[in-house]
Short mmCIF file of C-alpha atoms and ligand atoms in Angstrom, two decimals:
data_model
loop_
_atom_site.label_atom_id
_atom_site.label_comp_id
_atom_site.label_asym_id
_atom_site.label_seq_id
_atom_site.Cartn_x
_atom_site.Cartn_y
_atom_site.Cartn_z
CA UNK A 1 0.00 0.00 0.00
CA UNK A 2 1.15 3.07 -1.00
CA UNK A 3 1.04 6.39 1.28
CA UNK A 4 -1.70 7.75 -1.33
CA UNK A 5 -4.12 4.94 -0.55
CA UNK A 6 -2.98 4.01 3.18
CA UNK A 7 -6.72 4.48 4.98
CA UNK A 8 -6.25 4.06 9.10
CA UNK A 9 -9.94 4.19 9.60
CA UNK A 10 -11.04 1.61 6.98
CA UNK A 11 -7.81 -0.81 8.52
CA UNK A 12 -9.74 0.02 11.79
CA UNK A 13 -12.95 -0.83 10.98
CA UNK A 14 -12.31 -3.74 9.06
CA UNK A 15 -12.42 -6.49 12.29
CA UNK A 16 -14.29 -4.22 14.47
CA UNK A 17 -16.73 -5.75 16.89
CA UNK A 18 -19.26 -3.21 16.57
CA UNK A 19 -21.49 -4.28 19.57
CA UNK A 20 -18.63 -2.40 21.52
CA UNK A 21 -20.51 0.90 19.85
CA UNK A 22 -22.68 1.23 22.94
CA UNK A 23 -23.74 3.95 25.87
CA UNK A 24 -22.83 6.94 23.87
CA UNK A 25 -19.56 5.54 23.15
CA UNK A 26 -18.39 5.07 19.39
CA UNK A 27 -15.77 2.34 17.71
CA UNK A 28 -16.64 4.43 13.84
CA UNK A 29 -16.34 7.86 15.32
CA UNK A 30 -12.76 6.81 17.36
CA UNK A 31 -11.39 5.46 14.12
CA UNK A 32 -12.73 8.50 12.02
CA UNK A 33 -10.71 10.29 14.17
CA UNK A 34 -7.64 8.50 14.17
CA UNK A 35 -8.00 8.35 10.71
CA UNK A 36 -7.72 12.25 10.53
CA UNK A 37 -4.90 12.32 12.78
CA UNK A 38 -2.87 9.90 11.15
CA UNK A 39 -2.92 12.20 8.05
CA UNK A 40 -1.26 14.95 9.64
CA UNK A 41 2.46 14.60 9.51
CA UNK A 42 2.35 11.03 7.58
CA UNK A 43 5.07 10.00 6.19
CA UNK A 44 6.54 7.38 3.32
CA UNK A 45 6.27 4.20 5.33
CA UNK A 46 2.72 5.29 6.52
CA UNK A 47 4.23 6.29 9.91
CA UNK A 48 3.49 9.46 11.64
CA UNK A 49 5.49 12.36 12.04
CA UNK A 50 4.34 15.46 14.69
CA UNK A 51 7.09 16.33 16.59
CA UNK A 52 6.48 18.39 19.38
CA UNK A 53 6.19 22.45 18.35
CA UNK A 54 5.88 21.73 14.60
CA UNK A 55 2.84 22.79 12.49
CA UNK A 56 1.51 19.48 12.44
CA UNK A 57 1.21 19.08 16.53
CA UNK A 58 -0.63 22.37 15.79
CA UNK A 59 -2.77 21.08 13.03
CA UNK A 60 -3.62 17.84 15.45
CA UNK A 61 -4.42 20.07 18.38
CA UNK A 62 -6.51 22.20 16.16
CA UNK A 63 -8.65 19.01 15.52
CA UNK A 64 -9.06 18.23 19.28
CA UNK A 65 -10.12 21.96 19.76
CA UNK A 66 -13.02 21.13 17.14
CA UNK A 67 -13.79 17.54 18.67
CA UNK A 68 -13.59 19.25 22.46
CA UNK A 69 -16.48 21.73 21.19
CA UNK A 70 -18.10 19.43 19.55
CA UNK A 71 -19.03 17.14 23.23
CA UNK A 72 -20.01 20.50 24.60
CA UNK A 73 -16.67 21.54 26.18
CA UNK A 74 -15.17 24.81 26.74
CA UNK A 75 -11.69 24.92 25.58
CA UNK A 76 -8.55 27.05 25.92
CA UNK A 77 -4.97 26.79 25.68
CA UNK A 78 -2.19 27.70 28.12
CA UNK A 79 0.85 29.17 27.75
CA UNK A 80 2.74 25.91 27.35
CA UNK A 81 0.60 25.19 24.11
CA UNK A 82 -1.31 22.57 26.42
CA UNK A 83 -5.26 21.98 24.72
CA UNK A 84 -7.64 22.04 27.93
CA UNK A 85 -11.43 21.36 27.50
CA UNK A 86 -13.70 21.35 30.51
CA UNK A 87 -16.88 20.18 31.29
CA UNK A 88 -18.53 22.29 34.28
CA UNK A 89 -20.41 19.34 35.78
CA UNK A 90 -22.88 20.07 38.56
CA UNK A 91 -19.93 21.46 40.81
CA UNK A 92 -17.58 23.73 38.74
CA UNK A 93 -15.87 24.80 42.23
CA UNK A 94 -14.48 21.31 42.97
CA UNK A 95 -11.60 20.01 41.76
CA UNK A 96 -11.15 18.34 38.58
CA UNK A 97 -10.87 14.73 37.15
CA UNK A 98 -8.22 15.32 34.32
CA UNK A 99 -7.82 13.02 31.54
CA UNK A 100 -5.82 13.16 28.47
CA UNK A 101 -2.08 12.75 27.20
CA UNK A 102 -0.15 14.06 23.97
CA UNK A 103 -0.40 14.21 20.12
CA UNK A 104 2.93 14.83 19.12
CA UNK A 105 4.93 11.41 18.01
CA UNK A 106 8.65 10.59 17.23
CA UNK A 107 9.84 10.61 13.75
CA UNK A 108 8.41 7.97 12.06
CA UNK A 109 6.51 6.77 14.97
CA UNK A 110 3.08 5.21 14.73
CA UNK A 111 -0.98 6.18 14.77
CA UNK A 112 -1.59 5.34 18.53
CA UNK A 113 0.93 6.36 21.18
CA UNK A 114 -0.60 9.43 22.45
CA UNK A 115 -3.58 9.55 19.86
CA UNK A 116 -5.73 7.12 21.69
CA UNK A 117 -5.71 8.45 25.54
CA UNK A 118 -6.14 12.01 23.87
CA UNK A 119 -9.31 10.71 22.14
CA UNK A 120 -10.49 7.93 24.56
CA UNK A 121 -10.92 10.76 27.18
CA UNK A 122 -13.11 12.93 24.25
CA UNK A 123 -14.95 9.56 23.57
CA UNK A 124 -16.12 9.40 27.58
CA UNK A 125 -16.80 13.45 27.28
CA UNK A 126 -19.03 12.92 24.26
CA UNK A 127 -20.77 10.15 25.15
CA UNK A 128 -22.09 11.65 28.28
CA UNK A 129 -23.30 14.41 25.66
CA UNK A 130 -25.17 12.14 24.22
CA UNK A 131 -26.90 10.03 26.85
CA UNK A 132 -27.06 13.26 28.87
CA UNK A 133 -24.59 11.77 31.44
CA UNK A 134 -23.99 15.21 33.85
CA UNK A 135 -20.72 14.40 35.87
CA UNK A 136 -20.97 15.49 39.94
CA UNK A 137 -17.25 16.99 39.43
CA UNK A 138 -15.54 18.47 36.10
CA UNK A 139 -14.11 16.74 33.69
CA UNK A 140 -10.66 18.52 31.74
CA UNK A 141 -9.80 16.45 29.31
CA UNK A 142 -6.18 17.62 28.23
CA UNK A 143 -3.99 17.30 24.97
CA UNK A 144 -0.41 17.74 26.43
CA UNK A 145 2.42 19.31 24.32
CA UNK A 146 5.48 17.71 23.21
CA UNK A 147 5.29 14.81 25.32
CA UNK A 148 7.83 12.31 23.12
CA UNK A 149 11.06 15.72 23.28
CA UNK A 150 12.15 14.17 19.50
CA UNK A 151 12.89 17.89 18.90
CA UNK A 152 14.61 19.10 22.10
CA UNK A 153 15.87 15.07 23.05
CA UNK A 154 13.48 15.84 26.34
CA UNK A 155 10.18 15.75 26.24
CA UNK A 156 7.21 15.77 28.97
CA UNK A 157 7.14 19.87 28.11
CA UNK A 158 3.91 20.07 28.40
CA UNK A 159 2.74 17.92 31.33
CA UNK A 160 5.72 19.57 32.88
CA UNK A 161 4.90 23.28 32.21
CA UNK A 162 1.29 22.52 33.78
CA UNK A 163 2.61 21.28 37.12
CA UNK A 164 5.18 24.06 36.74
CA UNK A 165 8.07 21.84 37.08
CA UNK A 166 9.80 23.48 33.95
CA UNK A 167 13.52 24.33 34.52
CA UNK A 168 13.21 27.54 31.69
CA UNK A 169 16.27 28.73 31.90
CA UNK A 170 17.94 24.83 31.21
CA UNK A 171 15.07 24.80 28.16
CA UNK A 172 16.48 28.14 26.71
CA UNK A 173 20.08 26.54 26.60
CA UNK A 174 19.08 24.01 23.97
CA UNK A 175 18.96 23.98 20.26
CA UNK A 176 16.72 21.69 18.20
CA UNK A 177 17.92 18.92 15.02
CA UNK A 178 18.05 22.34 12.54
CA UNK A 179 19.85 24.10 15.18
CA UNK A 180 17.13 26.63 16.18
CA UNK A 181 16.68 27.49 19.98
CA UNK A 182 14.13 27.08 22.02
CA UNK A 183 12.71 30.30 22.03
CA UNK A 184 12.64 30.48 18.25
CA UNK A 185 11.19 27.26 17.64
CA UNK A 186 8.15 27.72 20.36
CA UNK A 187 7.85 31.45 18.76
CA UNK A 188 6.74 29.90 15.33
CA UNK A 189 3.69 28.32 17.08
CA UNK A 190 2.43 31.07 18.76
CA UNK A 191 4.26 30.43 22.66
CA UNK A 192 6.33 32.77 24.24
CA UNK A 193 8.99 32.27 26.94
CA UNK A 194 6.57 33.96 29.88
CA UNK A 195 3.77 31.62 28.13
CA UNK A 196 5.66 28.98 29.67
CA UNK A 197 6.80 30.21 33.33
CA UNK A 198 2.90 30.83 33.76
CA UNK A 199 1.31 27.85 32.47
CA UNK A 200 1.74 26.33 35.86
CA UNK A 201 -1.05 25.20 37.94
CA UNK A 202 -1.90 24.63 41.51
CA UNK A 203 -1.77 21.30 41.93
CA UNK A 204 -5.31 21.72 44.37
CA UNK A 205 -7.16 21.81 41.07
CA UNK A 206 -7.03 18.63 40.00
CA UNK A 207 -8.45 16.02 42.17
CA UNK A 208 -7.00 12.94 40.15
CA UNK A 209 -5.54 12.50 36.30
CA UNK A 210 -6.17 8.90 34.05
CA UNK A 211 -4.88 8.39 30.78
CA UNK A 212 -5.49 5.62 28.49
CA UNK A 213 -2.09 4.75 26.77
CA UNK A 214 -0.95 1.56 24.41
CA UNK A 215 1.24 -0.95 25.88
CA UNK A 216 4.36 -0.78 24.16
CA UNK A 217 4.76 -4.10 25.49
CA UNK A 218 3.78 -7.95 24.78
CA UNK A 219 2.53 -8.50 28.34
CA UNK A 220 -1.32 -8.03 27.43
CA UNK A 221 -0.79 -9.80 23.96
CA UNK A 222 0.48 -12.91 26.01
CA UNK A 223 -2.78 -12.69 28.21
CA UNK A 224 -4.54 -12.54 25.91
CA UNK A 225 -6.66 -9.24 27.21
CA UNK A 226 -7.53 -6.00 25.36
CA UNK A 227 -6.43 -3.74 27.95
CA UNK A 228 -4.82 -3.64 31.76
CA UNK A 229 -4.37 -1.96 34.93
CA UNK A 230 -1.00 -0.04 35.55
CA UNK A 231 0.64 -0.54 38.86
CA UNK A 232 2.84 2.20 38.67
CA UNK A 233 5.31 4.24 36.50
CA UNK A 234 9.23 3.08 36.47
CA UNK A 235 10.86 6.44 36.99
CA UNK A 236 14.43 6.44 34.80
CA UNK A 237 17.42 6.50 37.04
CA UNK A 238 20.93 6.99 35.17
CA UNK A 239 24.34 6.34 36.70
CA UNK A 240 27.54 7.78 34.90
CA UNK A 241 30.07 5.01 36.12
CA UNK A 242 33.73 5.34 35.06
CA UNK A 243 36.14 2.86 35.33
CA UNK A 244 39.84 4.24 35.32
CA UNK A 245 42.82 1.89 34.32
CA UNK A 246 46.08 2.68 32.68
CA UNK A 247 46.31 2.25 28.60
CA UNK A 248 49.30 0.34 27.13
CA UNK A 249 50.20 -0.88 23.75
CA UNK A 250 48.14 -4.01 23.12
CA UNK A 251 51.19 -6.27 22.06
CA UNK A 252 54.03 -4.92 24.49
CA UNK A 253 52.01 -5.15 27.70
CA UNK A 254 51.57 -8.75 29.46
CA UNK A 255 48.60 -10.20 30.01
CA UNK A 256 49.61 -10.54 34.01
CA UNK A 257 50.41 -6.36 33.89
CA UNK A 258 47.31 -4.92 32.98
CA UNK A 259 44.65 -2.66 33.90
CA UNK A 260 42.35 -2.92 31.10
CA UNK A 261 39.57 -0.73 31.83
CA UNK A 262 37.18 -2.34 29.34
CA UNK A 263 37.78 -5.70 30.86
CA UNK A 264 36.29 -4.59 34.69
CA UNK A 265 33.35 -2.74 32.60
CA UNK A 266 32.47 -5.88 30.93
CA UNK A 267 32.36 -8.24 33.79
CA UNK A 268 30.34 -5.34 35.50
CA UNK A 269 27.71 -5.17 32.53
CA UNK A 270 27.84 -9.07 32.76
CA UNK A 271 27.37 -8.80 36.03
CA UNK A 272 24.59 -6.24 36.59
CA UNK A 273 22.28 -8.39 33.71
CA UNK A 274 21.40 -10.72 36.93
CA UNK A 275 20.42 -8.50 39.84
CA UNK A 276 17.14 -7.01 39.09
CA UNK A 277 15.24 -10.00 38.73
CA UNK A 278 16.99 -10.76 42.10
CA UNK A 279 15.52 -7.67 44.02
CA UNK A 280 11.93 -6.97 41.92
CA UNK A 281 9.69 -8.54 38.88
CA UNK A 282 9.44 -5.28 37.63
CA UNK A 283 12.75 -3.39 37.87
CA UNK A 284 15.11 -3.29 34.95
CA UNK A 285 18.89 -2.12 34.21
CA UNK A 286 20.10 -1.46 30.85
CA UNK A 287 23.56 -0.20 29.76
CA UNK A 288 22.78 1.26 26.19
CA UNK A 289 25.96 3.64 25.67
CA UNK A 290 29.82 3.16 26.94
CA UNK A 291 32.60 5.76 25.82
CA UNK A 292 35.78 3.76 25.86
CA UNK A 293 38.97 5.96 26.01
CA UNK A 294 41.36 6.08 23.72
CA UNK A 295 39.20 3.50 21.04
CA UNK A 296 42.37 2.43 19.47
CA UNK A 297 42.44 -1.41 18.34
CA UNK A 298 46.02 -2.13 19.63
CA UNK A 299 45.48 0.04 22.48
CA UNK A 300 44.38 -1.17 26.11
CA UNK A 301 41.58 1.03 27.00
CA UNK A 302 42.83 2.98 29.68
CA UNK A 303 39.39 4.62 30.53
CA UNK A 304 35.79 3.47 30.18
CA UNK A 305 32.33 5.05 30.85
CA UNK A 306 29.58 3.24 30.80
CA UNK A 307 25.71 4.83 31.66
CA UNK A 308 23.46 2.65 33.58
CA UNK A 309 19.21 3.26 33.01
CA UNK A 310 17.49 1.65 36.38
CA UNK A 311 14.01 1.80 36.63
CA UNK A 312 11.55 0.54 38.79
CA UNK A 313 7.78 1.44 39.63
CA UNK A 314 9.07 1.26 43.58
CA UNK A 315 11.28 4.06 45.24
CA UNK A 316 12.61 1.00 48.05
CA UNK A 317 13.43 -1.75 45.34
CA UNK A 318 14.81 1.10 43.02
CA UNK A 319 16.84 2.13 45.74
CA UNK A 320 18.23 -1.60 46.44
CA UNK A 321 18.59 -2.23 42.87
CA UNK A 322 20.92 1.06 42.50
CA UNK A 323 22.71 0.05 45.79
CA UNK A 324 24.04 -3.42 44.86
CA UNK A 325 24.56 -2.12 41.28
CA UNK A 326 27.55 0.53 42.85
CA UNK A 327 28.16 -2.48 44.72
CA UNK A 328 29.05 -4.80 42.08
CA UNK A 329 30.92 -2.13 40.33
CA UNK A 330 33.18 -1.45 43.48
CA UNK A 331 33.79 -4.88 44.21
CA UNK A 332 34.52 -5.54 40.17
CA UNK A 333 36.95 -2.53 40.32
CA UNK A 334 38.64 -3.41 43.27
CA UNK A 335 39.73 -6.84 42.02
CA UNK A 336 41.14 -5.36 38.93
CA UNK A 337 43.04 -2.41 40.45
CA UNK A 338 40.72 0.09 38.36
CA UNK A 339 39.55 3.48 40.14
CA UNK A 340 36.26 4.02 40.03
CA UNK A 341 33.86 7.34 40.36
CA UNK A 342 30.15 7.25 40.24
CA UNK A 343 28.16 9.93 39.51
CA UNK A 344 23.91 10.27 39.06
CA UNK A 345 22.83 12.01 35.59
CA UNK A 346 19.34 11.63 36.13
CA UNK A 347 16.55 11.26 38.31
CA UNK A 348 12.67 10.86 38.06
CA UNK A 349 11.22 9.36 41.33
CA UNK A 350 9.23 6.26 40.19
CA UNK A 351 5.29 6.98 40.53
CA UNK A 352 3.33 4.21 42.35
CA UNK A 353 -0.46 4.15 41.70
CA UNK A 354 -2.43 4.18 44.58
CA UNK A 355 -4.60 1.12 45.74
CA UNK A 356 -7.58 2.91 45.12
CA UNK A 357 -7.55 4.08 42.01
CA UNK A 358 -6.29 0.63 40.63
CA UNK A 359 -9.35 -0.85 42.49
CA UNK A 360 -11.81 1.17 41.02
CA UNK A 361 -9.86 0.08 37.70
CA UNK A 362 -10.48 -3.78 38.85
CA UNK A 363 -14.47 -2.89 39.32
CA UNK A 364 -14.94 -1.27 35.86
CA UNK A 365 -12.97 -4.20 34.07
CA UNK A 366 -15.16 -6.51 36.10
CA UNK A 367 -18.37 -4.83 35.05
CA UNK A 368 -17.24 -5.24 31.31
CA UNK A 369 -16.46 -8.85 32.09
CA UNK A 370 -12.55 -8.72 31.35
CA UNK A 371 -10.29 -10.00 33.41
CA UNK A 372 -8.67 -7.62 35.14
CA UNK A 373 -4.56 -7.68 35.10
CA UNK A 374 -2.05 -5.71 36.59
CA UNK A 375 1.02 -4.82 34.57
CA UNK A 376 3.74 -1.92 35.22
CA UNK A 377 4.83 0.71 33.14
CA UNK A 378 8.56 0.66 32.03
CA UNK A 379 8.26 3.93 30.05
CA UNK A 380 7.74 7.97 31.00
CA UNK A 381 4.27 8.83 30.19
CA UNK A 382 2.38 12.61 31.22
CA UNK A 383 1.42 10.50 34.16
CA UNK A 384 4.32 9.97 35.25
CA UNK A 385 5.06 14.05 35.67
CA UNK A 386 1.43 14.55 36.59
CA UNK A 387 1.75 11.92 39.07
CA UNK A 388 4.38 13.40 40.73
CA UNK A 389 1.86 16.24 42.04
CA UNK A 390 -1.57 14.61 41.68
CA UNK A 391 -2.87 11.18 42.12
CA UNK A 392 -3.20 9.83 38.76
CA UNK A 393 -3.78 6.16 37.28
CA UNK A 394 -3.06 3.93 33.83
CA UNK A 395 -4.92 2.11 31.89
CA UNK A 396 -2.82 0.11 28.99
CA UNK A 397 -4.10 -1.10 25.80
CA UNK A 398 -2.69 -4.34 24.33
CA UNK A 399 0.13 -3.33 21.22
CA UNK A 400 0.48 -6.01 18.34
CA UNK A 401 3.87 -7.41 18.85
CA UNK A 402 4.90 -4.91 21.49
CA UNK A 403 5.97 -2.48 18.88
CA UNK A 404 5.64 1.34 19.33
CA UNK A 405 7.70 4.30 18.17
CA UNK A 406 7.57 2.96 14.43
CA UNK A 407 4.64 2.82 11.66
CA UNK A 408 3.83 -0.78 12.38
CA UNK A 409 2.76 0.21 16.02
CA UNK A 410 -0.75 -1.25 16.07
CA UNK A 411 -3.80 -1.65 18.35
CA UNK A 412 -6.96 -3.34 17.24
CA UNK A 413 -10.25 -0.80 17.40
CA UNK A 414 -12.06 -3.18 19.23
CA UNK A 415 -9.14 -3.08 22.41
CA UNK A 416 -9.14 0.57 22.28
CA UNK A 417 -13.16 0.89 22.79
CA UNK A 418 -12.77 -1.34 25.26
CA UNK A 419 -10.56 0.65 27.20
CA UNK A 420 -12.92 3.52 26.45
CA UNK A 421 -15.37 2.05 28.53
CA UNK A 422 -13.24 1.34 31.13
CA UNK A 423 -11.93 4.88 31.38
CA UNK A 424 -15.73 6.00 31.60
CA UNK A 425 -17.12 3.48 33.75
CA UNK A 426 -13.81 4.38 35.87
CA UNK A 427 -14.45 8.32 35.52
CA UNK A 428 -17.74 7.73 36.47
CA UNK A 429 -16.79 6.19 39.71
CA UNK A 430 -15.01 8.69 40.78
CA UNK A 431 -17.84 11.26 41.48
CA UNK A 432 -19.22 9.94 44.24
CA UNK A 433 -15.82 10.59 46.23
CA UNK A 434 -12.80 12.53 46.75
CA UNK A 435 -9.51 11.30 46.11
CA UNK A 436 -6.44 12.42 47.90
CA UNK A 437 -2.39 11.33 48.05
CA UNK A 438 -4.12 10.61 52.06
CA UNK A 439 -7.00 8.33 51.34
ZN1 LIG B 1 3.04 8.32 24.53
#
């Protein structure tokens, strides 16, 4: 299929289980609309291309302004570029249930990430429209901007900017892939520096945030199951670990006389490939980039850094699993006479879902008769910045082959309603009672 004839909606459609069109809710309206979407910014392979600040975010979030009025919402933008519609409901002064997440994608990325927790929330706002559903509390349903960072290599602006966590000063030190600051680039789309500083919010306004996101994953595939309940949010932790030895020429230098730096790195990579499963089911280490000084093939490598990515949806288990990582790298060092420093590059505390909300998550899947399952997430989300602030829960919706960030990224339209009604049966819940980070 060529890009000329590539049709999301009618791929959508075509094994849709249209009973799932029910209570106001719509499987042909959700794939009309990411059918639109997935026009905007597509590219040769039939991917998707919105990066975050470029005309075609704008374009997207000019669709979700229409689709916002269109269930009866009243919408504005902040000064972070953020799309916010509310619904009143029969209490405008309390605070609200938020919903949403972003439409920007990576280059080349696919129809879905973002897309479908953007529009599942406008699904649950227009189908109360249309039964003449009127929520106890209001109901912002949010578009977030530049939530993947392809252009700054950041991201999370948006969600960021909202719960006025921005570092703008840090933000106006970068340049973007065509070399243009930040400040020029958020210019072209109508945001301003002060936009930015003042799009932040008191985090009293908003009672609880959901979004509906895809997988990314083959957990729910394996299952089985159209969609799950998130535990909690691995947080990234990165360690900048370098090992120090003394370079040599390759053929002069005994084996019995060396400190090869790359050597104790590589026993500690090795190494560190065992202890997560050790400590939780859920925490992870990765080393995905190692500098090795000076790179020379008949030299010993006198010096080697090597970046460690730890996550884990727990702050304790995160905390052990960083622990006996410096551990093995002392101990490795040690026994090869290599000096070691340690430093931490990076640090988002993991955010655990409470009890509650995943409860009420359990109840709606019941009602709907799937079973529910508990899964975490391994990758940043809004919610994970939101959650930070507010308490905020995840619903996941199973990914064909556990691909994402590419144009084969696929969920069937018949998981995604699903999840729909989930997120409204779930939204629904939550009027009768207030949420806090107490109860
Ligand atoms: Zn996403």
């Amino acid at each position: 299929m060529t890009k000329n004839t590539f049709d999301l909606e009618q791929q959508l459609l075509s094994d849709y289980d249209s009973k799932l069109t029910a209570e106001g809710v719509s499987g042909e309206r959700l794939a009309h609309r990411l059918g639109i979407l997935s026009k905007i910014g597509l590219t040769e392979d039939q991917g998707s291309r919105r990066s975050g600040f470029s005309q075609e975010e704008r374009e997207a979030k000019n669709w979700i302004v229409k689709w916002m009025e269109e269930a009866g919402m009243q919408v504005r933008e902040d000064g972070a570029g953020n799309i916010i519609g509310r619904l009143d409901g029969k209490h405008p002064d309390k605070p609200v249930i938020m919903s949403g997440s972003h439409v920007d994608t990576v280059p080349n990325g696919g129809h879905f990430d973002g897309t479908i927790g953007v529009l599942s929330a406008l699904e649950v706002a227009q189908s109360w429209k249309e039964t003449g559903y009127a929520p106890e509390k209001p109901l912002e349903i949010v578009a977030f901007t530049d939530e993947e960072g392809s252009r700054f290599n950041g991201g999370l602006t948006g969600s960021e900017a909202m719960m006025g966590d921005t570092d703008i000063e840090a933000m106006q030190t970068k340049k973007d892939f065509d070399g243009r600051t930040f400040e020029e680039v958020i210019n072209d789309v109508g945001l301003s520096v002060e936009g930015f500083k003042s799009a932040g919010r008191p985090h009293s306004d908003i009672e609880s945030y959901v979004e509906v996101h895809i997988e990314q994953g083959k957990r729910l595939e394996k299952e089985q199951l159209p969609c799950g309940i998130v535990t909690g949010i691995a947080g990234p932790y990165w360690l900048r670990l370098t090992f120090k030895g003394q370079a040599g020429h390759a053929g002069n230098t005994p084996m019995t006389d060396r400190q090869d730096a790359l050597v104790a790195a590589g026993h500690f990579i090795h190494n560190i490939s065992h202890l997560p499963q050790k400590i939780n089911d859920s925490a992870v280490a990765t080393v995905g980039n190692i500098e090795v000084k000076p790179n020379g093939t008949n030299v010993i490598p006198g010096e080697v850094i090597v970046y460690v990515d730890i996550r884990d949806i727990y702050e304790d288990t995160r905390q052990q699993l960083i622990d006996a990582i410096i551990q093995t790298a002392e101990d490795i060092s040690k026994s090869w006479a290599i000096t070691l420093t340690c430093e931490t590059v990076h640090n988002v505390p993991p955010v655990p879902i409470k009890k509650k909300l995943q409860d009420k998550l359990e109840k709606a899947m019941q009602g709907k008769g799937i079973r529910p399952y508990y899964l975490p997430s391994g990758a940043g989300h809004d919610a994970m910045i939101v959650g930070q602030h507010v308490p905020s829960a995840m619903i996941f919706v199973r990914s064909k082959d556990g691909i994402s960030h590419n144009p084969a990224e696929w969920s069937d339209l018949s998981d995604c309603v699903q999840a729909v009604h989930i997120l409204k049966d779930y939204i629904e819940s939550c009027q009768s009672h207030q949420i806090t980070y107490q109860n």
